[in-house]
Short mmCIF file of C-alpha atoms in Angstrom, two decimals:
data_model
loop_
_atom_site.label_atom_id
_atom_site.label_comp_id
_atom_site.label_asym_id
_atom_site.label_seq_id
_atom_site.Cartn_x
_atom_site.Cartn_y
_atom_site.Cartn_z
CA MET B 9 98.80 -21.48 -26.63
CA GLN B 10 102.05 -21.23 -24.85
CA GLU B 11 100.92 -22.54 -21.38
CA LEU B 12 99.76 -26.04 -22.99
CA ILE B 13 103.57 -27.27 -22.70
CA GLU B 14 106.17 -24.74 -20.66
CA THR B 15 108.82 -27.35 -20.61
CA LEU B 16 109.89 -30.65 -22.08
CA ASP B 17 109.21 -32.24 -18.63
CA ASP B 18 105.74 -31.31 -19.10
CA PHE B 19 105.06 -33.08 -21.96
CA THR B 20 103.51 -36.69 -21.33
CA TRP B 21 101.16 -39.31 -23.48
CA GLU B 22 98.62 -38.43 -21.00
CA ASN B 23 98.21 -34.81 -22.03
CA TYR B 24 99.39 -35.33 -25.54
CA LYS B 25 95.63 -35.40 -27.09
CA ASP B 26 94.63 -32.43 -25.57
CA ILE B 27 97.48 -30.23 -26.45
CA SER B 28 96.71 -31.91 -29.82
CA ASP B 29 93.37 -31.22 -30.28
CA ALA B 30 93.68 -27.50 -28.59
CA LEU B 31 96.41 -26.63 -31.41
CA VAL B 32 94.66 -27.73 -34.49
CA SER B 33 91.15 -26.59 -33.33
CA PHE B 34 90.22 -23.33 -35.09
CA SER B 35 86.56 -21.35 -35.41
CA ASP B 36 85.66 -20.64 -39.44
CA HIS B 37 84.48 -17.09 -37.76
CA ALA B 38 88.38 -16.56 -36.39
CA VAL B 39 90.29 -17.61 -39.60
CA GLU B 40 92.46 -14.31 -39.72
CA ASP B 41 93.37 -14.30 -36.29
CA GLU B 42 94.70 -17.88 -36.39
CA MET B 43 96.68 -17.46 -39.22
CA PHE B 44 98.42 -14.73 -37.73
CA ARG B 45 98.76 -16.79 -34.57
CA GLN B 46 99.79 -19.74 -36.81
CA ALA B 47 103.33 -18.79 -37.35
CA SER B 48 104.16 -17.91 -34.01
CA ILE B 49 102.97 -21.00 -32.34
CA TYR B 50 104.63 -23.09 -35.15
CA SER B 51 107.73 -21.28 -34.29
CA TYR B 52 107.21 -22.26 -30.55
CA TYR B 53 106.71 -26.13 -31.31
CA TYR B 54 109.44 -26.06 -33.60
CA GLY B 55 111.66 -24.85 -31.20
CA LEU B 56 110.54 -27.21 -28.87
CA MET B 57 110.87 -30.40 -30.95
CA SER B 58 114.31 -29.26 -31.27
CA VAL B 59 115.20 -28.86 -27.52
CA ALA B 60 113.93 -32.72 -27.71
CA LYS B 61 116.47 -33.98 -30.59
CA LYS B 62 119.23 -32.36 -29.08
CA THR B 63 118.05 -34.10 -25.35
CA VAL B 64 117.72 -37.29 -27.67
CA ASN B 65 121.46 -36.72 -29.35
CA GLN B 66 123.14 -36.06 -25.78
CA ARG B 67 121.46 -39.10 -24.42
CA SER B 68 122.25 -41.20 -27.17
CA LEU B 69 126.06 -40.03 -27.25
CA GLN B 70 126.24 -40.83 -23.32
CA LEU B 71 124.96 -44.50 -24.04
CA THR B 72 127.24 -44.67 -26.74
CA ARG B 73 130.42 -43.45 -24.60
CA TYR B 74 129.30 -46.02 -21.79
CA THR B 75 128.79 -48.71 -23.92
CA ALA B 76 132.40 -48.06 -25.36
CA GLN B 77 134.00 -47.12 -21.97
CA LEU B 78 132.58 -50.63 -20.73
CA ARG B 79 134.05 -52.67 -23.65
CA LYS B 80 137.18 -51.21 -23.22
CA THR B 81 137.51 -51.77 -19.36
CA ALA B 82 136.28 -55.55 -20.22
CA LYS B 83 138.85 -56.17 -22.93
CA LEU B 84 141.72 -54.68 -20.36
CA GLU B 85 140.37 -56.90 -17.65
CA SER B 86 139.81 -60.12 -19.12
CA SER B 87 142.86 -62.37 -19.12
CA THR B 88 141.35 -64.39 -22.49
CA LYS B 89 140.47 -62.53 -25.71
CA LEU B 90 136.76 -61.47 -25.39
CA THR B 91 134.76 -61.81 -28.54
CA ALA B 92 132.08 -59.38 -29.79
CA LYS B 93 129.31 -61.67 -28.58
CA ASP B 94 131.02 -61.61 -24.92
CA LEU B 95 131.18 -57.81 -25.12
CA ASP B 96 127.94 -57.25 -26.32
CA ASP B 97 126.40 -59.68 -23.52
CA LEU B 98 128.72 -57.98 -21.04
CA VAL B 99 127.07 -54.37 -21.99
CA LEU B 100 123.53 -55.60 -22.17
CA SER B 101 123.67 -57.16 -19.31
CA GLU B 102 124.57 -54.37 -17.09
CA ASP B 103 122.06 -52.36 -15.25
CA GLN B 104 123.51 -49.09 -16.08
CA TYR B 105 123.17 -49.68 -19.79
CA LEU B 106 119.58 -50.29 -19.54
CA ALA B 107 119.11 -47.41 -17.78
CA ARG B 108 120.78 -45.34 -20.03
CA GLN B 109 118.93 -46.88 -22.93
CA THR B 110 115.81 -46.43 -20.96
CA LEU B 111 116.50 -42.43 -20.72
CA VAL B 112 117.21 -42.32 -24.80
CA ASP B 113 113.91 -44.20 -25.55
CA GLU B 114 111.93 -41.89 -23.31
CA ALA B 115 113.75 -38.84 -25.18
CA THR B 116 113.13 -40.55 -28.69
CA PHE B 117 109.33 -40.91 -27.69
CA LYS B 118 108.71 -37.00 -26.69
CA TYR B 119 110.55 -36.25 -29.63
CA GLU B 120 108.38 -38.11 -32.10
CA MET B 121 105.41 -36.60 -29.90
CA ILE B 122 106.80 -33.30 -30.41
CA LYS B 123 107.48 -33.99 -34.35
CA GLY B 124 103.99 -34.91 -34.57
CA LEU B 125 102.35 -31.69 -33.15
CA VAL B 126 104.63 -30.05 -35.47
CA ARG B 127 103.06 -31.84 -38.32
CA ALA B 128 99.41 -31.29 -37.45
CA LEU B 129 100.19 -27.62 -37.22
CA GLU B 130 101.67 -28.05 -40.82
CA GLN B 131 98.73 -29.57 -41.33
CA LYS B 132 96.34 -26.89 -39.49
CA LYS B 133 98.32 -24.01 -41.85
CA ASP B 134 97.25 -25.67 -45.19
CA MET B 135 93.48 -26.05 -43.93
CA LEU B 136 93.27 -22.40 -43.08
CA GLN B 137 94.81 -21.28 -46.04
CA GLN B 138 91.67 -23.77 -47.81
CA VAL B 139 89.20 -22.06 -45.71
#
């Protein structure tokens, strides 16, 4: 089961459905075995979700810091007082801002997909208990 995703880098939208299907499937004849494995699998994916969340937080902080530095530099270099709208326009027009925002978006996307897998494992546990 752990071979499904070795690292966050291996996790993509293209393999999400296959991973999801593999995680939630079980045989009625192997419910006891699945119950024993469920906690370990859940723990692994919960840990992976935590790593993904950490990545989101780090990239968000880097984006915020970059934005603050860009605004500060613009204020210092400007001979006129810049409005908040001027500073927003300056930040949003920077290619580096867009690149960093894209990294945040990608990290958030992976985090949300893994969070979905963790929720699916929670539902699998409930199904196993009912069976």
